[in-house]
Short mmCIF file of N, CA, C and O in Angstrom, two decimals:
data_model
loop_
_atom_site.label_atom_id
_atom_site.label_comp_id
_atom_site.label_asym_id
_atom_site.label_seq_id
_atom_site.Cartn_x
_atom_site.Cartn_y
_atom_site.Cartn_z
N UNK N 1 48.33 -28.18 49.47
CA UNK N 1 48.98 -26.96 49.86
C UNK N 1 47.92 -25.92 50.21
O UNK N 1 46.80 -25.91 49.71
N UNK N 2 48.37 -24.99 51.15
CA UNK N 2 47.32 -24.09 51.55
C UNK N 2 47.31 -23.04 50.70
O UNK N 2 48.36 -22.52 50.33
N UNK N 3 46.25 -22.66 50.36
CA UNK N 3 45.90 -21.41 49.63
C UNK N 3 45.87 -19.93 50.96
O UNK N 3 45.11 -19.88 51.93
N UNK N 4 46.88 -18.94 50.61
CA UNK N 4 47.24 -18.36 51.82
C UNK N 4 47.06 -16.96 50.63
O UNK N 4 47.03 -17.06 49.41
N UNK N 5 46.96 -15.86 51.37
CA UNK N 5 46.81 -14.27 50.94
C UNK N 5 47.31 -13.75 52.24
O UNK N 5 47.26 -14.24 53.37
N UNK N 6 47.92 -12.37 51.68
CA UNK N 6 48.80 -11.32 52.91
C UNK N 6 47.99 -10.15 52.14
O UNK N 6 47.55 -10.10 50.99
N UNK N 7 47.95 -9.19 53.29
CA UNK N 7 48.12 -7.62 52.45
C UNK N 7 48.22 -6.69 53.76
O UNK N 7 47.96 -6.99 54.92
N UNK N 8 48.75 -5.32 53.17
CA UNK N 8 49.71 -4.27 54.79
C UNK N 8 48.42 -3.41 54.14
O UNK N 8 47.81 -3.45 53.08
N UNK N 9 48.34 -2.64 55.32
CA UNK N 9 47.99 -1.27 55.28
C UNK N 9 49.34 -0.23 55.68
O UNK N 9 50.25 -0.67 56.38
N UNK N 10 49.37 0.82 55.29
CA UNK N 10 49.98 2.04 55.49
C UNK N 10 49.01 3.17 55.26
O UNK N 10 48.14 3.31 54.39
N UNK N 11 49.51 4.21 56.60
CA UNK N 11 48.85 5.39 57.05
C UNK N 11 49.24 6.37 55.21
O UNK N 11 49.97 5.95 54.31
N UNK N 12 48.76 7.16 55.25
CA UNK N 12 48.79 8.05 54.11
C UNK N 12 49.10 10.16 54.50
O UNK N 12 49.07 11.22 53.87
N UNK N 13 49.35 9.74 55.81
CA UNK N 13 49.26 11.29 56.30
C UNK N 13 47.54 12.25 55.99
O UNK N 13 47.31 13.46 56.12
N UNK N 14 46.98 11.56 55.74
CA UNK N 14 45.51 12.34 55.78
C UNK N 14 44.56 11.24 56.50
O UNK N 14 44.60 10.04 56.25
N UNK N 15 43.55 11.98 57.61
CA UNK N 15 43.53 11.08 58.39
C UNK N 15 42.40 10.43 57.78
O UNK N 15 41.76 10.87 56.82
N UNK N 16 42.10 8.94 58.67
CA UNK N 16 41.61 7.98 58.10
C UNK N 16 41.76 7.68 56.94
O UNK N 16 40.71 7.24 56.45
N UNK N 17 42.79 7.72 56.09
CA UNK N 17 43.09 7.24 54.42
C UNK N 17 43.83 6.25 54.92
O UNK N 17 44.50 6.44 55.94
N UNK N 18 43.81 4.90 54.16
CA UNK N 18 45.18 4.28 53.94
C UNK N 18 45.14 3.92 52.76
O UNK N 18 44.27 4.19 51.92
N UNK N 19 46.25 3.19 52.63
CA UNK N 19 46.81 2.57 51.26
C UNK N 19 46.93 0.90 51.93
O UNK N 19 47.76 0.60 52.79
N UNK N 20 45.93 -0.06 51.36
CA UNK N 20 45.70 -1.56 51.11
C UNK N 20 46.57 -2.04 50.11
O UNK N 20 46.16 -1.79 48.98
N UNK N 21 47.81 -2.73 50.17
CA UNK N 21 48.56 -3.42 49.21
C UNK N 21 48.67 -5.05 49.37
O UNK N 21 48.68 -5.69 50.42
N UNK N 22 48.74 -5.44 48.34
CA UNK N 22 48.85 -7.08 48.18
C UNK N 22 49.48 -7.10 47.01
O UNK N 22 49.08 -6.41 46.07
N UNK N 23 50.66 -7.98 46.93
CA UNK N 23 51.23 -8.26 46.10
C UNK N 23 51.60 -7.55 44.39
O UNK N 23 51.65 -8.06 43.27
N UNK N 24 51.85 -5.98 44.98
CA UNK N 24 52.21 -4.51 44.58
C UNK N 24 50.89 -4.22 43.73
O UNK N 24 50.80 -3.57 42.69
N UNK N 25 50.01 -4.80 44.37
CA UNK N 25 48.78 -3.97 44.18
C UNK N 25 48.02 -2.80 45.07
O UNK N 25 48.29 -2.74 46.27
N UNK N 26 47.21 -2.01 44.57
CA UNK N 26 47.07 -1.00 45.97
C UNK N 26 46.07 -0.39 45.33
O UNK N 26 45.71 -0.21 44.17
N UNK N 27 45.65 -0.04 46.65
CA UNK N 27 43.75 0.29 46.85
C UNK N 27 43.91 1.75 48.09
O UNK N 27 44.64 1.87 49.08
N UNK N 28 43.02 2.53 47.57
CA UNK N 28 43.08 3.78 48.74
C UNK N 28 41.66 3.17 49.42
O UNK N 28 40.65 2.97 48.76
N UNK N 29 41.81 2.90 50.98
CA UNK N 29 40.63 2.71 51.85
C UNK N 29 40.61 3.79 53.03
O UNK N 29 41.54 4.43 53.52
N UNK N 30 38.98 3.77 53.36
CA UNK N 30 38.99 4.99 54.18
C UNK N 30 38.63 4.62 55.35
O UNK N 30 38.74 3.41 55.53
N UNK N 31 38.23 5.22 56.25
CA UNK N 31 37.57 4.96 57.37
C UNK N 31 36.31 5.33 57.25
O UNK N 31 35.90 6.27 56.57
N UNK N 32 35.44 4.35 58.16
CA UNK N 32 34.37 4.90 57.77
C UNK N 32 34.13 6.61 58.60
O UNK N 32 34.99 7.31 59.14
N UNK N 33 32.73 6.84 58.42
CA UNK N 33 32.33 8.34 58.98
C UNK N 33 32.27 8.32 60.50
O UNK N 33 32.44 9.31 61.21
N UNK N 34 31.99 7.01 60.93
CA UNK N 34 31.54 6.82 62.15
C UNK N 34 33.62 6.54 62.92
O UNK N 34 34.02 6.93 64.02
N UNK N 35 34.26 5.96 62.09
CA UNK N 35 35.53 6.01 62.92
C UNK N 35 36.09 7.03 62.29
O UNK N 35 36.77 6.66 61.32
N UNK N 36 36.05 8.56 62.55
CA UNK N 36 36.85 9.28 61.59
C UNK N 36 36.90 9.51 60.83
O UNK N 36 37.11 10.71 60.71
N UNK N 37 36.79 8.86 59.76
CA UNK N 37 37.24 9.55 58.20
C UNK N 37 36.04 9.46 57.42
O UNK N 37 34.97 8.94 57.73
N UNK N 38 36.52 10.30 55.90
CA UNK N 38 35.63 10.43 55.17
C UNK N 38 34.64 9.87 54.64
O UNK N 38 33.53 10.26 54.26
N UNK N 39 35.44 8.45 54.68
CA UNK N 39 34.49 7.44 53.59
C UNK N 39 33.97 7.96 51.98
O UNK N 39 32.90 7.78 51.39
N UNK N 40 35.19 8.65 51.57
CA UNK N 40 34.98 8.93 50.34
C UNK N 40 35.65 7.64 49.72
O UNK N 40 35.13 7.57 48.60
N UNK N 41 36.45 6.67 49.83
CA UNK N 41 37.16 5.82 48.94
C UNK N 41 36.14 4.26 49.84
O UNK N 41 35.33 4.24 50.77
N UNK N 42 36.60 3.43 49.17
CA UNK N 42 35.66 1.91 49.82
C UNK N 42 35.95 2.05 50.96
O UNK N 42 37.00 2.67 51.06
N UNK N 43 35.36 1.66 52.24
CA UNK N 43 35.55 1.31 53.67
C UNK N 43 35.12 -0.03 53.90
O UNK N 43 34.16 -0.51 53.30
N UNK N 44 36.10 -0.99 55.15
CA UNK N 44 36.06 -1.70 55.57
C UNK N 44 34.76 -2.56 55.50
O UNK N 44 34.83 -3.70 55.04
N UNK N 45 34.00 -2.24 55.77
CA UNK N 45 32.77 -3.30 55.29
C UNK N 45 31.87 -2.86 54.09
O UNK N 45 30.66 -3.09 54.01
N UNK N 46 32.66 -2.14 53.11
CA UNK N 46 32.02 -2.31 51.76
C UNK N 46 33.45 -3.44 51.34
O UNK N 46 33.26 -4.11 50.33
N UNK N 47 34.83 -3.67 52.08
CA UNK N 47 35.75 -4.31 51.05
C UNK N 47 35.10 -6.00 51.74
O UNK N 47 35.26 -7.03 51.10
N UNK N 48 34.52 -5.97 52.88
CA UNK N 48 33.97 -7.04 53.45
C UNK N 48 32.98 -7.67 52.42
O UNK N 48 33.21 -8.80 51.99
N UNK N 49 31.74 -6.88 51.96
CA UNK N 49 30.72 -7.63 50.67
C UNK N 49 31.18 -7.42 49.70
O UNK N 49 30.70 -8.17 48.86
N UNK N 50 31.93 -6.74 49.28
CA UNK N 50 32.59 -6.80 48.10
C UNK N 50 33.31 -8.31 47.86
O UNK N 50 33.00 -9.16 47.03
N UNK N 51 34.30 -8.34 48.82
CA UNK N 51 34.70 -10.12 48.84
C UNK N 51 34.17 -11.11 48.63
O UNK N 51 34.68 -11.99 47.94
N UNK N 52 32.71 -11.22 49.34
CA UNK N 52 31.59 -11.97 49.21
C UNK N 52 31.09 -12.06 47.52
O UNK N 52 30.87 -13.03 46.79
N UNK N 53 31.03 -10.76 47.31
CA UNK N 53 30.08 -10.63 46.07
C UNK N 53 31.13 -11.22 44.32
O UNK N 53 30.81 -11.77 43.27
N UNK N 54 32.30 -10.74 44.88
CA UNK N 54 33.12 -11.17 43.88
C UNK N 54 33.71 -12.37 43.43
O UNK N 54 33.92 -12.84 42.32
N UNK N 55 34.03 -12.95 45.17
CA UNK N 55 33.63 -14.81 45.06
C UNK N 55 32.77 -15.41 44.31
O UNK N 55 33.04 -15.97 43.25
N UNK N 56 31.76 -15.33 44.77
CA UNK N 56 30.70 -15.26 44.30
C UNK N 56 30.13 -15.19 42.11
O UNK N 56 29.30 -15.77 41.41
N UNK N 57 30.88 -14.46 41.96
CA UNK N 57 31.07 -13.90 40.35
C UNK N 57 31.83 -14.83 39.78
O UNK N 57 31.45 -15.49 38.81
N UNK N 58 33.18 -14.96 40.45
CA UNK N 58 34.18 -15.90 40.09
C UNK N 58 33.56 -17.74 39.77
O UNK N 58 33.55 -18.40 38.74
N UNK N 59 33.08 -18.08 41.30
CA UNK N 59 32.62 -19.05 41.14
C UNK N 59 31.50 -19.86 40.10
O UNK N 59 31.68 -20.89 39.45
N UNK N 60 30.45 -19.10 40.19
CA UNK N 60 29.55 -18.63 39.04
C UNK N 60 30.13 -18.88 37.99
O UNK N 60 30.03 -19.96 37.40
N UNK N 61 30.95 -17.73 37.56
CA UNK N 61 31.65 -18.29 36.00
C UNK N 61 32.12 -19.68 35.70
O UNK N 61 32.32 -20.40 34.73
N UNK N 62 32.16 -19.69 36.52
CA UNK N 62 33.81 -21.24 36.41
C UNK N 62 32.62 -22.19 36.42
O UNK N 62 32.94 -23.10 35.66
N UNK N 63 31.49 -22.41 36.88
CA UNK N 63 30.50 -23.64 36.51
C UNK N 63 29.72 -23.22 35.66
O UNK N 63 29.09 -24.05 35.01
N UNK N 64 29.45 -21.36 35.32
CA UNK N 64 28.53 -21.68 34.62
C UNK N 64 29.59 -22.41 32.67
O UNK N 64 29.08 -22.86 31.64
N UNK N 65 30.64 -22.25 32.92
CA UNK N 65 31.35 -22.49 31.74
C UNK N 65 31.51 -24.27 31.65
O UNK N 65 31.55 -24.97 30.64
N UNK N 66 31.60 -24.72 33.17
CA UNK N 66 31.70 -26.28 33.31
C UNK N 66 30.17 -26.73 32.63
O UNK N 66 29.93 -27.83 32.13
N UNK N 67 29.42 -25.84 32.72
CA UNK N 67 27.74 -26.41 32.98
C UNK N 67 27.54 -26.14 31.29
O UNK N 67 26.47 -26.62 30.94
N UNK N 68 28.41 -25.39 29.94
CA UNK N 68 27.95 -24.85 28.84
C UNK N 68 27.32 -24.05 28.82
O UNK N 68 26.91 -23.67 27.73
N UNK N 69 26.95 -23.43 29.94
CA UNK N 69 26.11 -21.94 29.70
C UNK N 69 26.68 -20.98 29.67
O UNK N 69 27.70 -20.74 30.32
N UNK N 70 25.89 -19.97 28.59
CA UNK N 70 26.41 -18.58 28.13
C UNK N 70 25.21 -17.89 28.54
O UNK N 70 24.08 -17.90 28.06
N UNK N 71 25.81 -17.19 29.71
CA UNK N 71 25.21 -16.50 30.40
C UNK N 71 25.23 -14.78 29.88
O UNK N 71 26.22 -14.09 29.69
N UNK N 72 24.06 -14.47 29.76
CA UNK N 72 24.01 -12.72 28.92
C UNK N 72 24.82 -11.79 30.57
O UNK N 72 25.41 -10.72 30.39
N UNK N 73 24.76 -12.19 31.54
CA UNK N 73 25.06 -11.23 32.81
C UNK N 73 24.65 -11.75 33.90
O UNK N 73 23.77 -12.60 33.82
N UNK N 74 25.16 -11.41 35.16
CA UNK N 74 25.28 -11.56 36.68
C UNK N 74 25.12 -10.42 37.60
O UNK N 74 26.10 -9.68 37.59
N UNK N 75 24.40 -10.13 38.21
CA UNK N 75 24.80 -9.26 39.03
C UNK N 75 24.82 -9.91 40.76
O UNK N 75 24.13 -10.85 41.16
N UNK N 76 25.56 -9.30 41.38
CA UNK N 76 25.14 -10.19 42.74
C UNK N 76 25.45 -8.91 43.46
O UNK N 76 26.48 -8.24 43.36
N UNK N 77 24.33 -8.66 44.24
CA UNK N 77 24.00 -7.41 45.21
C UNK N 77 24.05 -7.87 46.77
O UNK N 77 23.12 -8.58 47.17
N UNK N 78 25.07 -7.50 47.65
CA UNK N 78 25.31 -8.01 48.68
C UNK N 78 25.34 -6.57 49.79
O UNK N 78 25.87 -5.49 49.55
N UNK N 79 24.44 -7.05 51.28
CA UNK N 79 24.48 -5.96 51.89
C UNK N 79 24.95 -6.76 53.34
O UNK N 79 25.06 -7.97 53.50
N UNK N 80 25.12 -5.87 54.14
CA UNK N 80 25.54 -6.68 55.86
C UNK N 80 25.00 -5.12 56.57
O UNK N 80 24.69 -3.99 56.18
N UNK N 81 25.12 -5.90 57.84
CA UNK N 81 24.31 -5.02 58.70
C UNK N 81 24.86 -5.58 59.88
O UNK N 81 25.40 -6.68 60.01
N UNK N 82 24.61 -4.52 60.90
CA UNK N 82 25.09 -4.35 62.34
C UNK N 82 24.43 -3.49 63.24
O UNK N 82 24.20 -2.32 62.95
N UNK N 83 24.13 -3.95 64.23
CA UNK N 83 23.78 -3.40 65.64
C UNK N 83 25.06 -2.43 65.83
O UNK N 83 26.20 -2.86 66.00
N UNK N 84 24.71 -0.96 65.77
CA UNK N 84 25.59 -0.23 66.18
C UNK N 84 26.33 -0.65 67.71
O UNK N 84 27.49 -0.96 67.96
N UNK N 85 25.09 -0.51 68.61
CA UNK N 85 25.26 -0.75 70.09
C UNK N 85 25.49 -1.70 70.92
O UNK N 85 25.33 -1.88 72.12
N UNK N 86 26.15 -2.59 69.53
CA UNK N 86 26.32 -4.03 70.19
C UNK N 86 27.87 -4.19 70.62
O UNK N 86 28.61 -3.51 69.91
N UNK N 87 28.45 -4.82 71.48
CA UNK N 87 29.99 -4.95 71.79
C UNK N 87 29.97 -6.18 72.64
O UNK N 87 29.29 -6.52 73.60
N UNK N 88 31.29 -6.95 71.72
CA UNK N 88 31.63 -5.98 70.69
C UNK N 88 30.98 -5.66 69.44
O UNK N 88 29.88 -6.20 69.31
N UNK N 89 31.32 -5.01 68.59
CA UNK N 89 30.72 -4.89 67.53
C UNK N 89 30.77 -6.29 65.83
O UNK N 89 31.69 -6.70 65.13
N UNK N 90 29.45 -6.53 65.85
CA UNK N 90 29.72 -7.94 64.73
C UNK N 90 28.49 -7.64 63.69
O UNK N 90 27.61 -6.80 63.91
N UNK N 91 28.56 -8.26 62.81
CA UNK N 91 27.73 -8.45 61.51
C UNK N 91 26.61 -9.31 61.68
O UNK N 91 26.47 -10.52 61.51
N UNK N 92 25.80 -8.36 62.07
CA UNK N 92 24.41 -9.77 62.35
C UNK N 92 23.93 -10.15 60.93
O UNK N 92 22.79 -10.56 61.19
N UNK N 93 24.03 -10.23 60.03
CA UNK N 93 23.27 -10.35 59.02
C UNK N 93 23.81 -10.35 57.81
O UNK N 93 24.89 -9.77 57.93
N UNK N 94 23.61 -10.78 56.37
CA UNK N 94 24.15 -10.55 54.86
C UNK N 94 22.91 -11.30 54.37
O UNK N 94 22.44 -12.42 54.52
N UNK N 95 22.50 -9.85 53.53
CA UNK N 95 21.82 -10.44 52.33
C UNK N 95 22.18 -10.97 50.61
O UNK N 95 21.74 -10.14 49.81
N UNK N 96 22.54 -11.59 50.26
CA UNK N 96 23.03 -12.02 48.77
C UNK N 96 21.38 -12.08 47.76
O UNK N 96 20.43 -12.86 47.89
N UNK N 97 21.54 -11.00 46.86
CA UNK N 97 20.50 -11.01 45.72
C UNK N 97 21.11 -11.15 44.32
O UNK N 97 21.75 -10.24 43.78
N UNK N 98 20.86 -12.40 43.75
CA UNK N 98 21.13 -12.73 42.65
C UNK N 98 20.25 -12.89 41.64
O UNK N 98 19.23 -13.57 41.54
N UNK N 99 21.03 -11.87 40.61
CA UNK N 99 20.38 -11.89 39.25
C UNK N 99 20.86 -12.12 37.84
O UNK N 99 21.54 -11.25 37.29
N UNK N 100 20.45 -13.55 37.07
CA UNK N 100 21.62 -14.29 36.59
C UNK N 100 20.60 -14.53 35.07
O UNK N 100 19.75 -15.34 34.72
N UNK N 101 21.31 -13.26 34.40
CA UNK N 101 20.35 -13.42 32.67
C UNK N 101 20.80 -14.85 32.00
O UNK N 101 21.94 -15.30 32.16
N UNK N 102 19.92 -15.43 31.31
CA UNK N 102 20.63 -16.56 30.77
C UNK N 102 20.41 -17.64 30.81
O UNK N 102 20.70 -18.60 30.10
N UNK N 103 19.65 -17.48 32.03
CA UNK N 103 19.75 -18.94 32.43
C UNK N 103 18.64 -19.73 33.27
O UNK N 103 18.65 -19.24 34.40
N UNK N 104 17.93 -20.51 33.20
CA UNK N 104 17.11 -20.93 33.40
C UNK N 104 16.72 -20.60 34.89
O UNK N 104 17.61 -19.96 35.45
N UNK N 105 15.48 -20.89 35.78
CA UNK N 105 15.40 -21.04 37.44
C UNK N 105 16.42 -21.59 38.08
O UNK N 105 17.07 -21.02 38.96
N UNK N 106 16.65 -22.93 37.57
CA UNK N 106 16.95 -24.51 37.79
C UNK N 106 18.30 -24.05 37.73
O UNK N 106 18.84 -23.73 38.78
N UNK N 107 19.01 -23.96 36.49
CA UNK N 107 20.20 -23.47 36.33
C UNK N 107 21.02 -22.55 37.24
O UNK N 107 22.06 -22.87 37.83
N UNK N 108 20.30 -21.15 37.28
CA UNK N 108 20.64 -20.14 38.45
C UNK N 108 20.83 -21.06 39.77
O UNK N 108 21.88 -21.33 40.37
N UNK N 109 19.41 -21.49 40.06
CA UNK N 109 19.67 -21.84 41.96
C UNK N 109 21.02 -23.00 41.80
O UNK N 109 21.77 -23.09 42.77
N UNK N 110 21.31 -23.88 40.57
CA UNK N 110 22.93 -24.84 40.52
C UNK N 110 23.77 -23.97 40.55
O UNK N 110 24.62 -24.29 41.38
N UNK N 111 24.10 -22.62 39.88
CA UNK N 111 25.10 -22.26 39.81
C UNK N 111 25.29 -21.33 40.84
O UNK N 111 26.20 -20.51 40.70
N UNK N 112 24.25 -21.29 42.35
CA UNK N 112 24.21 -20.33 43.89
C UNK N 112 24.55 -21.47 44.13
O UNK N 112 25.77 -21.52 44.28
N UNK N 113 24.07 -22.42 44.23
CA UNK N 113 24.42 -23.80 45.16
C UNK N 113 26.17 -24.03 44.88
O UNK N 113 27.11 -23.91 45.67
N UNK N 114 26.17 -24.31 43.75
CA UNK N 114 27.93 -24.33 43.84
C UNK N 114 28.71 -23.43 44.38
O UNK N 114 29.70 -23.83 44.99
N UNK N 115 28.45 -22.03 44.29
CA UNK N 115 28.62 -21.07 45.21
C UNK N 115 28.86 -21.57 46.57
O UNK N 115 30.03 -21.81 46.88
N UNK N 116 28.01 -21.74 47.36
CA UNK N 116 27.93 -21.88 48.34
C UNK N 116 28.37 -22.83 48.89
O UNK N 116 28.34 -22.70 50.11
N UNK N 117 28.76 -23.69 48.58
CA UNK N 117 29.45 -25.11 48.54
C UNK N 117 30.60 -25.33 47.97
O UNK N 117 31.01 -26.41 47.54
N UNK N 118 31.48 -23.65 47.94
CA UNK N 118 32.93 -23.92 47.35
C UNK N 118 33.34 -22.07 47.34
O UNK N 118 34.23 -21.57 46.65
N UNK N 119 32.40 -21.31 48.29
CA UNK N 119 33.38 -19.79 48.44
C UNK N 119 33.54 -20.31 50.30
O UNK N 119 32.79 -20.60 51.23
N UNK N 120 34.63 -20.21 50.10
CA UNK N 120 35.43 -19.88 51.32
C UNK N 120 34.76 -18.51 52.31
O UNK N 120 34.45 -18.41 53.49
N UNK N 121 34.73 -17.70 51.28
CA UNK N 121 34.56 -16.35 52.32
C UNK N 121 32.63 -16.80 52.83
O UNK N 121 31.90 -16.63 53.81
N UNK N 122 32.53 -17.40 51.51
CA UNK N 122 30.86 -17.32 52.12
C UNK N 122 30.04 -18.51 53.10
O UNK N 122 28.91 -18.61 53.58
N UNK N 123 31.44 -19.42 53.07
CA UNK N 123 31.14 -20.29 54.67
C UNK N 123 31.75 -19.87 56.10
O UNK N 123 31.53 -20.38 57.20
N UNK N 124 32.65 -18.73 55.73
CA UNK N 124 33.19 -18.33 57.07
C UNK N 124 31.61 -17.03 57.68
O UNK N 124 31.14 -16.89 58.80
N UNK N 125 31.29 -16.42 56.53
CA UNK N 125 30.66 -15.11 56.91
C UNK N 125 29.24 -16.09 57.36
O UNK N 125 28.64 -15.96 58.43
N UNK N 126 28.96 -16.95 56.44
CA UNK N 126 27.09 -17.38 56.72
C UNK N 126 27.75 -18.20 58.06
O UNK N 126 26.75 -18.04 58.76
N UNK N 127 28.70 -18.98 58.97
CA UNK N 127 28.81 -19.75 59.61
C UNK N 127 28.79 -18.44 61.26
O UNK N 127 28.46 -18.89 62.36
N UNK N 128 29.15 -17.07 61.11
CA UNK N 128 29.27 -16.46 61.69
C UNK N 128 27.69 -15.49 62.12
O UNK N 128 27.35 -15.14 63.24
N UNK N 129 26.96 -15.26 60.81
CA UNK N 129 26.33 -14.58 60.93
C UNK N 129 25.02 -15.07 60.06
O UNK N 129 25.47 -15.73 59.13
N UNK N 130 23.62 -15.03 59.97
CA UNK N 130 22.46 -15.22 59.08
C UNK N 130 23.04 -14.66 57.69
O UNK N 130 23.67 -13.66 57.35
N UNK N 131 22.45 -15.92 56.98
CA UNK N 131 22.74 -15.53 55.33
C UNK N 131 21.40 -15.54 54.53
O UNK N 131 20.97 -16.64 54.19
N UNK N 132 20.74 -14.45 54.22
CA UNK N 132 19.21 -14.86 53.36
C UNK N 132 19.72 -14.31 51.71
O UNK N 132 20.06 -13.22 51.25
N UNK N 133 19.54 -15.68 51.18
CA UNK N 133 19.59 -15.74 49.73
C UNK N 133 18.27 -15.28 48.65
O UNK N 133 17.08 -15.55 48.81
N UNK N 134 18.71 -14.73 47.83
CA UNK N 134 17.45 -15.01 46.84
C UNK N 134 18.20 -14.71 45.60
O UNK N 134 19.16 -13.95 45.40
N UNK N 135 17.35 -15.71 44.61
CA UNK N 135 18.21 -16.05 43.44
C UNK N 135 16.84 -15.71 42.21
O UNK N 135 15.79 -16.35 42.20
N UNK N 136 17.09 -14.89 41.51
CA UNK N 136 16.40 -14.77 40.25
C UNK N 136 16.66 -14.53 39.03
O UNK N 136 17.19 -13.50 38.64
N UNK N 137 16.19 -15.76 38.10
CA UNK N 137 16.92 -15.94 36.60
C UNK N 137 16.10 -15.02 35.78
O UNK N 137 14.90 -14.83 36.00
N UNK N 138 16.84 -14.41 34.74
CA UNK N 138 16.19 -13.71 33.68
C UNK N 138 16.52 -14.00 32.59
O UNK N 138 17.64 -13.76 32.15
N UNK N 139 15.11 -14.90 31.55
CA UNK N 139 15.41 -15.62 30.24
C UNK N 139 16.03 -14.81 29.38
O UNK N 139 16.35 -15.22 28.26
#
């Protein structure tokens, strides 16, 4: 069976605000500065690495628990980038920096590799655009 997700936007009467809902959940998103709005609440390509980065977290857990490791913390720092002047406009680039207390070299780069070999979002984005990894464990 397919694993499927929906979610609406609705305008908010203040411009560039909306309201992001999925399954009566809801998120205030903005526009960024460059289309209009404030960009005081997340914008469109912070909810873009955010996706990445949280996959990412998820996956991680779920082997590092298959693998017996008790991991002290994770962080995964994800950036993207774009040619303003390009059109149309696309994501040349994502950097993923991982920092994974706990756990050995060896361990860390297994539990990016499974990553990468089971997030969805992060074979559509690296298949679209350069992906430079770097992975560093802290005993």
């Amino acid at each position: 069976m397919a694993a499927t997700a929906s979610a609406q936007t609705r305008t908010t009467g203040i411009p560039g605000r909306f309201i992001l809902s999925a399954e009566g959940r809801h998120l205030v998103v903005d526009a960024s500065a460059a289309t209009g709005g404030v960009a005081e609440a997340f914008v469109a390509q912070e909810l873009l690495v955010g996706a990445l980065a949280t996959c990412a977290q998820a996956v991680i857990s779920l082997k590092a628990d298959e693998m017996g490791l008790t991991l002290r913390g994770v962080t995964v720092d994800v950036e993207s980038s774009r040619d303003p002047d390009v059109r149309p406009p696309v994501y040349d680039g994502f950097t993923m920096d991982f920092e994974i207390s706990g756990a050995s070299q060896d361990d860390a780069e297994t539990l990016v590799t499974f990553f990468q070999e089971n997030c969805p979002i992060y074979h559509t984005l690296a298949s679209a655009a350069p992906m430079k990894v770097t992975i560093r464990a802290v005993a």
